[in-house]
Short mmCIF file of C-alpha atoms in Angstrom, two decimals:
data_model
loop_
_atom_site.label_atom_id
_atom_site.label_comp_id
_atom_site.label_asym_id
_atom_site.label_seq_id
_atom_site.Cartn_x
_atom_site.Cartn_y
_atom_site.Cartn_z
CA MET A 814 -16.50 35.61 35.17
CA LYS A 815 -12.85 36.06 34.23
CA THR A 816 -10.83 33.47 36.09
CA LYS A 817 -8.44 30.96 34.56
CA LEU A 818 -8.07 32.70 31.23
CA THR A 819 -7.54 36.13 32.77
CA SER A 820 -3.87 35.32 33.13
CA ARG A 821 -3.72 34.21 29.50
CA ILE A 822 -5.80 36.74 27.61
CA VAL A 823 -7.32 40.06 28.55
CA ALA A 824 -10.91 39.04 28.03
CA THR A 825 -12.74 35.75 28.41
CA THR A 826 -16.02 34.42 29.62
CA LEU A 827 -17.33 33.08 32.92
CA VAL A 828 -18.64 31.06 31.95
CA THR A 829 -18.96 32.67 29.65
CA ALA A 830 -21.39 30.36 27.59
CA LEU A 831 -23.95 30.11 25.26
CA ALA A 832 -23.51 29.15 25.23
CA GLY A 833 -31.11 26.59 20.64
CA ILE A 834 -37.95 21.88 19.81
CA GLY A 835 -37.76 19.22 17.62
CA LEU A 836 -34.28 17.93 18.40
CA THR A 837 -32.77 14.71 17.25
CA LEU A 838 -30.86 14.19 20.46
CA PRO A 839 -32.24 11.63 22.90
CA ALA A 840 -34.07 12.87 25.98
CA ALA A 841 -31.98 13.02 29.14
CA GLY A 842 -32.99 10.94 32.11
CA ALA A 843 -33.59 12.27 35.60
CA THR A 844 -29.98 11.60 36.55
CA GLY A 845 -28.62 13.27 33.44
CA GLN A 846 -27.67 9.99 31.74
CA ALA A 847 -28.45 10.07 28.05
CA ALA A 848 -30.30 7.24 26.39
CA LYS A 849 -28.00 4.71 24.74
CA PRO A 850 -28.62 4.28 21.03
CA THR A 851 -26.44 1.89 19.08
CA PRO A 852 -22.72 2.68 19.43
CA ASP A 853 -22.16 3.50 15.75
CA LYS A 854 -24.71 6.32 16.04
CA THR A 855 -23.42 7.80 19.29
CA HIS A 856 -19.67 7.76 18.90
CA SER A 857 -17.21 8.83 16.25
CA LYS A 858 -13.47 8.52 15.96
CA GLY A 859 -13.19 12.17 14.98
CA LEU A 860 -15.02 13.48 18.03
CA GLN A 861 -13.07 11.13 20.28
CA ALA A 862 -9.79 12.31 18.78
CA GLY A 863 -10.76 15.90 19.54
CA VAL A 864 -11.65 15.06 23.13
CA ASP A 865 -8.41 13.12 23.56
CA ALA A 866 -6.45 16.10 22.23
CA ILE A 867 -8.02 18.35 24.87
CA LEU A 868 -7.22 15.85 27.62
CA LYS A 869 -3.57 15.68 26.53
CA THR A 870 -3.15 19.42 27.12
CA GLY A 871 -3.58 18.90 30.86
CA SER A 872 -7.32 18.57 31.46
CA VAL A 873 -8.61 16.12 34.07
CA GLY A 874 -11.89 15.15 32.42
CA VAL A 875 -13.60 16.04 29.14
CA VAL A 876 -17.16 15.46 27.94
CA ALA A 877 -18.41 16.46 24.49
CA GLN A 878 -21.55 16.16 22.39
CA SER A 879 -21.96 16.87 18.68
CA THR A 880 -25.50 17.10 17.29
CA GLY A 881 -26.83 17.44 13.78
CA PRO A 882 -29.74 16.36 11.56
CA ARG A 883 -28.70 12.72 11.90
CA GLY A 884 -28.62 12.69 15.69
CA SER A 885 -26.13 13.14 18.50
CA ARG A 886 -22.70 11.69 19.15
CA TYR A 887 -20.80 11.69 22.41
CA ALA A 888 -17.18 11.32 23.49
CA THR A 889 -15.50 11.42 26.89
CA ALA A 890 -12.00 11.16 28.30
CA GLY A 891 -10.34 11.29 31.68
CA VAL A 892 -12.00 11.12 35.07
CA ALA A 893 -14.91 12.85 36.74
CA ASP A 894 -13.42 12.41 40.22
CA LYS A 895 -9.71 12.05 40.92
CA THR A 896 -10.36 10.59 44.35
CA THR A 897 -12.54 7.70 43.20
CA GLY A 898 -11.14 7.41 39.70
CA ALA A 899 -14.68 7.38 38.26
CA ALA A 900 -14.59 7.97 34.52
CA ALA A 901 -16.12 11.09 32.99
CA ARG A 902 -19.49 10.20 31.44
CA SER A 903 -21.62 11.92 28.83
CA GLY A 904 -24.45 12.83 31.22
CA ASP A 905 -22.28 14.34 33.95
CA ARG A 906 -23.35 17.76 35.20
CA PHE A 907 -20.89 20.65 35.45
CA ARG A 908 -20.72 24.34 36.27
CA MET A 909 -21.36 26.10 32.96
CA ALA A 910 -20.14 29.49 34.23
CA SER A 911 -20.68 32.30 31.69
CA ALA A 912 -22.76 30.13 29.41
CA SER A 913 -25.41 31.27 31.92
CA LYS A 914 -25.32 34.69 30.27
CA THR A 915 -27.15 33.48 27.19
CA PHE A 916 -30.01 32.21 29.37
CA VAL A 917 -30.21 35.55 31.17
CA ALA A 918 -30.06 37.54 27.92
CA THR A 919 -32.83 35.36 26.51
CA VAL A 920 -35.12 36.19 29.44
CA VAL A 921 -34.41 39.90 29.08
CA LEU A 922 -35.22 39.73 25.36
CA GLN A 923 -38.41 37.80 26.07
CA LEU A 924 -39.46 40.67 28.34
CA VAL A 925 -38.63 43.09 25.54
CA GLY A 926 -40.80 41.08 23.16
CA GLU A 927 -43.64 41.22 25.68
CA GLY A 928 -43.40 45.01 25.84
CA ARG A 929 -42.39 45.01 29.50
CA LEU A 930 -38.94 46.38 28.83
CA SER A 931 -37.00 48.20 26.13
CA LEU A 932 -33.39 47.69 25.12
CA ASP A 933 -33.12 51.49 25.17
CA ASP A 934 -34.28 51.78 28.79
CA THR A 935 -31.54 53.11 31.03
CA VAL A 936 -30.16 51.37 34.08
CA GLU A 937 -31.04 54.41 36.18
CA HIS A 938 -34.65 54.25 35.06
CA LEU A 939 -34.92 50.60 36.03
CA LEU A 940 -32.57 50.50 39.02
CA PRO A 941 -32.44 54.04 40.48
CA GLY A 942 -29.21 54.88 42.25
CA VAL A 943 -27.58 51.47 41.78
CA VAL A 944 -24.99 52.56 39.20
CA SER A 945 -23.50 55.76 40.56
CA GLY A 946 -20.34 57.23 42.05
CA ASN A 947 -16.74 57.37 40.83
CA GLY A 948 -17.90 58.55 37.43
CA ASN A 949 -20.45 55.75 36.99
CA ASP A 950 -23.78 57.01 35.70
CA GLY A 951 -26.65 54.61 35.15
CA SER A 952 -28.63 57.25 33.26
CA ARG A 953 -26.16 56.95 30.39
CA ILE A 954 -26.15 53.15 30.16
CA THR A 955 -28.86 51.17 28.37
CA VAL A 956 -30.05 47.60 28.73
CA ARG A 957 -28.62 46.89 25.29
CA GLN A 958 -25.18 48.06 26.41
CA LEU A 959 -25.32 45.77 29.43
CA LEU A 960 -26.13 42.71 27.34
CA GLN A 961 -23.58 43.69 24.69
CA HIS A 962 -20.71 44.54 27.08
CA THR A 963 -20.43 48.10 25.77
CA SER A 964 -21.41 49.77 29.06
CA GLY A 965 -17.85 50.53 30.15
CA LEU A 966 -18.55 49.31 33.68
CA PHE A 967 -15.66 47.86 35.64
CA ASN A 968 -15.66 44.05 35.78
CA TYR A 969 -16.25 43.19 39.44
CA THR A 970 -14.42 39.85 39.17
CA ALA A 971 -11.21 41.77 38.48
CA ASP A 972 -11.39 42.87 42.13
CA PHE A 973 -12.68 39.63 43.62
CA PRO A 974 -10.00 38.08 45.87
CA SER A 975 -11.77 34.72 46.28
CA LEU A 976 -10.79 33.78 42.73
CA THR A 977 -7.13 34.78 42.89
CA SER A 978 -5.41 31.98 44.82
CA VAL A 979 -5.91 28.60 46.43
CA GLU A 980 -5.86 30.14 49.90
CA ALA A 981 -8.33 32.89 49.00
CA TYR A 982 -10.68 30.43 47.31
CA GLN A 983 -10.69 28.14 50.31
CA ALA A 984 -11.44 31.08 52.58
CA GLY A 985 -14.25 32.53 50.45
CA ARG A 986 -15.80 29.67 48.51
CA TYR A 987 -18.86 29.38 50.79
CA THR A 988 -19.57 33.11 51.15
CA THR A 989 -23.01 34.31 50.09
CA TRP A 990 -23.08 37.47 47.98
CA THR A 991 -26.01 39.67 47.05
CA PRO A 992 -26.20 41.25 43.58
CA GLU A 993 -25.99 44.66 45.25
CA GLN A 994 -22.72 43.70 46.89
CA LEU A 995 -21.24 42.50 43.60
CA VAL A 996 -22.27 45.68 41.79
CA GLY A 997 -20.90 47.63 44.74
CA ILE A 998 -17.45 46.18 44.06
CA ALA A 999 -17.60 47.59 40.54
CA MET A 1000 -18.83 50.96 41.79
CA ARG A 1001 -15.62 51.38 43.80
CA HIS A 1002 -13.92 51.80 40.43
CA ALA A 1003 -14.26 54.39 37.69
CA PRO A 1004 -15.74 53.09 34.43
CA ASP A 1005 -13.27 51.75 31.89
CA PHE A 1006 -14.68 53.91 29.08
CA GLU A 1007 -17.67 55.98 28.08
CA PRO A 1008 -20.87 53.97 27.51
CA GLY A 1009 -21.00 52.76 23.91
CA ALA A 1010 -17.45 53.86 23.12
CA LYS A 1011 -16.08 50.34 22.69
CA TRP A 1012 -16.43 46.71 23.79
CA SER A 1013 -15.01 45.07 26.91
CA TYR A 1014 -16.24 42.03 28.80
CA SER A 1015 -17.64 42.80 32.24
CA ASN A 1016 -19.53 40.41 34.49
CA THR A 1017 -21.02 43.44 36.24
CA ASN A 1018 -23.26 43.93 33.22
CA TYR A 1019 -25.04 40.63 33.77
CA ILE A 1020 -25.39 41.01 37.51
CA LEU A 1021 -27.33 44.17 36.64
CA ALA A 1022 -29.32 42.30 33.97
CA GLY A 1023 -30.38 39.81 36.63
CA MET A 1024 -31.45 42.65 38.92
CA ILE A 1025 -33.46 44.18 36.08
CA ILE A 1026 -35.29 40.90 35.50
CA GLU A 1027 -36.33 40.87 39.14
CA LYS A 1028 -37.36 44.53 39.07
CA VAL A 1029 -39.55 44.03 35.99
CA THR A 1030 -41.12 40.68 36.91
CA GLY A 1031 -41.08 40.69 40.71
CA HIS A 1032 -39.23 37.36 40.61
CA SER A 1033 -35.53 36.52 40.67
CA TRP A 1034 -33.59 35.79 37.50
CA GLU A 1035 -33.19 32.20 38.73
CA GLN A 1036 -36.97 31.80 38.96
CA GLN A 1037 -37.54 33.38 35.57
CA VAL A 1038 -34.89 31.28 33.81
CA THR A 1039 -36.43 28.19 35.36
CA LYS A 1040 -39.99 29.16 34.43
CA ARG A 1041 -39.29 30.47 30.94
CA ILE A 1042 -36.49 28.17 29.70
CA ILE A 1043 -35.55 25.22 31.89
CA ARG A 1044 -39.04 23.80 32.41
CA PRO A 1045 -40.51 24.45 28.95
CA LEU A 1046 -37.51 22.82 27.26
CA GLY A 1047 -37.41 19.90 29.69
CA LEU A 1048 -33.84 20.64 30.80
CA ARG A 1049 -33.99 18.18 33.66
CA ASP A 1050 -30.28 18.37 34.45
CA THR A 1051 -30.01 22.15 34.33
CA SER A 1052 -30.43 24.39 37.35
CA ALA A 1053 -30.04 28.02 38.36
CA PRO A 1054 -28.98 27.69 42.00
CA THR A 1055 -28.94 30.57 44.46
CA THR A 1056 -26.61 29.62 47.32
CA ASP A 1057 -26.44 25.79 47.24
CA THR A 1058 -22.73 24.95 47.04
CA ARG A 1059 -23.25 21.43 45.68
CA ILE A 1060 -23.66 20.08 42.18
CA PRO A 1061 -26.57 17.62 42.48
CA GLY A 1062 -26.47 14.14 41.03
CA ARG A 1063 -23.72 12.70 38.87
CA HIS A 1064 -21.20 15.41 38.03
CA LEU A 1065 -17.68 16.37 37.05
CA HIS A 1066 -15.37 17.59 39.81
CA GLY A 1067 -13.37 20.73 39.11
CA TYR A 1068 -9.68 21.06 39.92
CA SER A 1069 -7.37 24.09 39.97
CA ASP A 1070 -4.14 25.38 41.48
CA PHE A 1071 -5.09 29.03 40.70
CA GLY A 1072 -1.97 29.82 38.74
CA LYS A 1073 0.30 27.68 40.89
CA THR A 1074 -0.55 29.62 44.04
CA GLY A 1075 -0.78 26.38 46.00
CA PRO A 1076 -1.61 22.70 45.60
CA THR A 1077 -4.25 21.62 43.12
CA ILE A 1078 -7.54 21.44 44.99
CA ASP A 1079 -11.05 20.19 44.30
CA THR A 1080 -13.04 23.33 43.46
CA THR A 1081 -16.43 21.66 42.99
CA ALA A 1082 -18.14 23.03 46.10
CA PHE A 1083 -18.75 26.74 45.52
CA ASN A 1084 -21.42 29.25 46.51
CA PRO A 1085 -22.85 30.26 43.12
CA SER A 1086 -24.05 33.65 44.40
CA ALA A 1087 -20.52 34.88 43.64
CA GLY A 1088 -21.34 34.45 39.94
CA GLY A 1089 -25.06 35.19 40.09
CA ALA A 1090 -26.66 36.05 36.77
CA ALA A 1091 -23.17 36.28 35.26
CA GLY A 1092 -22.41 32.59 35.72
CA ALA A 1093 -24.12 30.53 38.42
CA MET A 1094 -25.82 27.84 36.36
CA ILE A 1095 -25.25 24.08 36.22
CA GLY A 1096 -26.02 21.85 33.24
CA THR A 1097 -24.98 19.04 30.89
CA THR A 1098 -23.87 18.86 27.28
CA ALA A 1099 -27.28 17.46 26.27
CA ASP A 1100 -29.22 20.24 28.02
CA LEU A 1101 -27.00 23.00 26.66
CA THR A 1102 -27.41 21.53 23.19
CA ARG A 1103 -31.18 21.50 23.58
CA PHE A 1104 -31.14 25.11 24.79
CA TYR A 1105 -28.94 26.48 22.01
CA GLN A 1106 -30.78 24.63 19.29
CA ALA A 1107 -34.11 25.94 20.61
CA LEU A 1108 -32.73 29.47 20.84
CA LEU A 1109 -31.15 29.66 17.38
CA GLY A 1110 -34.03 27.67 15.94
CA GLY A 1111 -36.45 30.45 16.91
CA LYS A 1112 -38.24 28.55 19.68
CA LEU A 1113 -37.48 30.95 22.54
CA LEU A 1114 -37.51 34.45 21.06
CA ARG A 1115 -39.61 36.35 18.56
CA SER A 1116 -37.83 37.02 15.29
CA ALA A 1117 -37.19 40.69 16.10
CA GLN A 1118 -35.55 39.89 19.43
CA LEU A 1119 -33.51 37.01 18.01
CA ALA A 1120 -32.26 39.40 15.32
CA GLU A 1121 -31.23 41.84 18.07
CA MET A 1122 -29.40 39.07 19.92
CA LYS A 1123 -27.48 38.17 16.75
CA THR A 1124 -26.56 41.78 15.92
CA THR A 1125 -22.91 41.95 16.91
CA VAL A 1126 -20.05 44.35 17.50
CA ARG A 1127 -16.36 43.62 17.16
CA ALA A 1128 -14.82 42.03 20.27
CA ALA A 1129 -11.11 42.35 19.54
CA GLU A 1130 -10.14 41.44 23.11
CA MET A 1131 -11.21 37.88 22.31
CA ASP A 1132 -8.89 37.56 19.31
CA PRO A 1133 -6.09 35.62 21.10
CA VAL A 1134 -8.51 32.72 21.53
CA TRP A 1135 -11.23 33.47 18.94
CA PRO A 1136 -9.76 35.48 16.04
CA GLY A 1137 -12.36 37.73 14.47
CA ALA A 1138 -14.82 37.32 17.37
CA ARG A 1139 -17.89 39.52 17.59
CA TYR A 1140 -20.43 39.84 20.41
CA GLY A 1141 -24.19 40.33 20.27
CA LEU A 1142 -26.61 40.27 23.21
CA GLY A 1143 -25.38 37.36 25.31
CA LEU A 1144 -24.05 35.57 22.24
CA MET A 1145 -20.65 35.42 20.58
CA GLU A 1146 -20.19 35.13 16.81
CA ILE A 1147 -17.10 33.19 15.73
CA PRO A 1148 -15.79 32.69 12.16
CA LEU A 1149 -15.56 29.12 10.87
CA THR A 1150 -12.46 28.00 9.00
CA CYS A 1151 -14.72 26.56 6.29
CA GLY A 1152 -16.59 29.84 5.84
CA GLY A 1153 -19.55 31.35 7.64
CA VAL A 1154 -19.89 31.68 11.41
CA TYR A 1155 -21.19 29.92 14.47
CA TYR A 1156 -22.71 31.30 17.67
CA SER A 1157 -21.37 30.54 21.08
CA HIS A 1158 -20.79 31.58 24.67
CA GLY A 1159 -17.94 30.06 26.60
CA GLY A 1160 -17.64 29.91 30.36
CA ASP A 1161 -14.80 29.62 32.86
CA LEU A 1162 -14.72 29.05 36.60
CA PRO A 1163 -11.86 27.60 38.65
CA GLY A 1164 -11.62 24.01 37.51
CA TYR A 1165 -14.30 24.18 34.76
CA THR A 1166 -14.27 25.28 31.12
CA THR A 1167 -17.41 25.22 28.97
CA ARG A 1168 -17.19 25.69 25.21
CA ASP A 1169 -19.90 25.41 22.57
CA GLY A 1170 -20.87 26.29 19.05
CA VAL A 1171 -24.16 26.26 17.16
CA SER A 1172 -24.96 26.94 13.53
CA PRO A 1173 -27.00 30.07 12.73
CA ASP A 1174 -30.11 27.98 12.03
CA GLY A 1175 -29.67 25.90 15.19
CA ARG A 1176 -29.53 22.59 13.31
CA ARG A 1177 -25.99 21.72 14.34
CA ALA A 1178 -24.43 22.16 17.77
CA VAL A 1179 -21.32 21.14 19.66
CA VAL A 1180 -20.95 21.42 23.45
CA LEU A 1181 -18.04 20.40 25.65
CA ASN A 1182 -16.79 20.82 29.18
CA ALA A 1183 -13.25 20.24 30.40
CA THR A 1184 -12.09 20.17 34.00
CA GLY A 1185 -8.74 21.11 35.45
CA ASP A 1186 -6.53 24.05 34.53
CA GLY A 1187 -5.36 22.74 31.19
CA ALA A 1188 -2.15 24.06 29.66
CA THR A 1189 -0.38 27.24 30.76
CA ASP A 1190 -0.38 28.47 27.17
CA LEU A 1191 -3.37 28.57 24.82
CA SER A 1192 -3.07 24.99 23.59
CA THR A 1193 -6.09 23.81 25.59
CA GLU A 1194 -8.26 26.56 24.17
CA ARG A 1195 -7.01 25.86 20.66
CA ALA A 1196 -7.75 22.15 21.01
CA GLN A 1197 -11.28 23.01 22.16
CA ASN A 1198 -11.77 25.38 19.24
CA ASP A 1199 -10.43 22.80 16.80
CA LEU A 1200 -12.97 20.25 18.03
CA ILE A 1201 -15.90 22.65 17.62
CA ASP A 1202 -14.74 24.01 14.27
CA GLY A 1203 -14.03 20.52 12.96
CA GLU A 1204 -17.46 19.20 13.92
CA LEU A 1205 -19.35 22.17 12.49
CA CYS A 1206 -17.31 22.13 9.27
CA ALA A 1207 -17.58 18.36 8.74
#
């Protein structure tokens, strides 16, 4: 869902993310608190310096985890709650926003691997009459184009008042939305371009992907993500909520002034139906690490479907933040300064920013979340990118 970064760059992620069993990271407890190995194995000056750099750009709290063959390291800075002054902690939950998209794309590709769906199926075939009017034609848009953001469909969050100001957010934060209503917002607009003609990020694509999951399986995308990913991987601090406005358990509070449209407010309570399959999920750095390592390590998809997910197109709109970015099926591909690439999917909601990166083989991963608006320029995003790039290139 384009929110904070919309005013800074043309395209971003809702959260976005992405953002992977045989992991070396310790299992998370029921409250999300990671086990506590010896300090020299869980903390590093380099990771802490990167987290501190993000905090200095205007973030309220930052949590980060870096995982590789030798185990996981954690670093935190700032506070989880400005009211109580409680420090941010490594196991704190947060709204991952568009990092949800990778989970949804994974379920769709699992259904493809099971022969229940084809990437070449059209939206009209699967959801008759849903994409129509004002030049929109679901018979010309494929499942692949939805997952790849090449459908040309208008991004519904670009016409979503609840995310535009402090006053609008306060008025609409508890509203329940159906997927049909969200798609309906997009259908009030003509498409941005012909299907397949180019790339442009649109949350509408993933609302439709969630609807397709339900049409094919008879169960909601939230149920399918839980059944197929969350439970099998033991992601005990990850959830795909429907309308519950709370973040359960220990968590980071989000804060935003929505582009200085009013006072900075606590944005934590939010009806996730506004993001739906495009960005409703909640998680932790440990759970996102486990997911991305399982995904890129070939634990969640058959080789043919994982290859499809990693087949990318140029995403030039992302260049201001991620120069040279490409986009696959629910997965970004970002060049490393040391050569090669990493896979990722960022996510943004008012008050929350999720960033991550995982090596192509899934062996190394970095996940972070920062709260608050950060800087008015791109220095927060650059500090986040520097942390990820530095850890993966080390």
